[in-house]
């Protein structure tokens, strides 16, 4: 493994951790409530290995097969978590269920039922977050929630998801439209927080504590608005190689 790469990533991790702490303080929050997901999608396995050596403990991947290949190459380590943050096709549900510690991107009842089945077969409970589309972009996945009047319509199906015995619903996730200025993301992060408060009201039997929001471009704003997971790739690992 290249020594220089580890050093560079370790410096970046420290810098991001400092920025997380500053953002948390600016909002009167405890930085320990905020966990950093290092997004390794499209990065070669050497870079992922270097990130682990540099101290990354929670990795985010978007593509099931790519991630599973990396897991195989790097081997299991007890303190390392793999998080699925991308849209999952239903035929990949079993692979995801068997390989990941937390799914941020649960976006349909069909997928929820599949995860529930496979988690049951594996004798485990799969922790999941529900992904919401707050910007109304057609290219984005997630439960449609960009108008408040949709929230009530979504409630029955969300309740159905929360009743699946082998899923552990832990919170919400969003990926807002790409904005030129991080301040422009604030409205979407605030919206996810409001949606969380709504779900606490209508599905109080679920612990909706987690809010997964914010990337390299806007994680500090997301923390000010209540993020408990931030998903940061490029600011730690550099630009992703072309796929
Ligand atoms: C790629 C990705 C990120 C990280 O983006 P960066 O710009 O590398 O920080 C976060 N969340 C999701 C869902 C992603 O697909």
Short mmCIF file of N, CA, C and O in Angstrom, two decimals, residues 13-23:
data_model
loop_
_atom_site.label_atom_id
_atom_site.label_comp_id
_atom_site.label_asym_id
_atom_site.label_seq_id
_atom_site.Cartn_x
_atom_site.Cartn_y
_atom_site.Cartn_z
N UNK A 13 -9.12 13.18 6.46
CA UNK A 13 -10.09 12.71 7.46
C UNK A 13 -10.06 13.61 8.69
O UNK A 13 -11.11 13.97 9.23
N UNK A 14 -8.85 13.99 9.11
CA UNK A 14 -8.73 14.85 10.30
C UNK A 14 -9.37 16.21 10.03
O UNK A 14 -10.07 16.76 10.87
N UNK A 15 -9.12 16.73 8.83
CA UNK A 15 -9.66 18.04 8.47
C UNK A 15 -11.20 17.99 8.43
O UNK A 15 -11.87 18.88 8.95
N UNK A 16 -11.74 16.96 7.85
CA UNK A 16 -13.20 16.84 7.78
C UNK A 16 -13.78 16.68 9.18
O UNK A 16 -14.79 17.28 9.53
N UNK A 17 -13.10 15.88 10.01
CA UNK A 17 -13.58 15.69 11.39
C UNK A 17 -13.59 17.03 12.14
O UNK A 17 -14.54 17.32 12.86
N UNK A 18 -12.56 17.85 11.90
CA UNK A 18 -12.54 19.18 12.54
C UNK A 18 -13.71 20.04 12.05
O UNK A 18 -14.34 20.74 12.83
N UNK A 19 -13.96 19.96 10.75
CA UNK A 19 -15.07 20.76 10.20
C UNK A 19 -16.41 20.26 10.74
O UNK A 19 -17.32 21.05 10.97
N UNK A 20 -16.53 18.95 10.95
CA UNK A 20 -17.76 18.40 11.55
C UNK A 20 -17.93 18.98 12.96
O UNK A 20 -19.01 19.42 13.34
N UNK A 21 -16.83 19.01 13.71
CA UNK A 21 -16.91 19.50 15.09
C UNK A 21 -17.26 20.98 15.13
O UNK A 21 -18.08 21.41 15.94
N UNK A 22 -16.67 21.77 14.22
CA UNK A 22 -16.96 23.19 14.17
C UNK A 22 -18.42 23.43 13.81
O UNK A 22 -19.11 24.27 14.41
N UNK A 23 -18.91 22.67 12.82
CA UNK A 23 -20.31 22.84 12.40
C UNK A 23 -21.26 22.45 13.53
O UNK A 23 -22.26 23.12 13.79
#
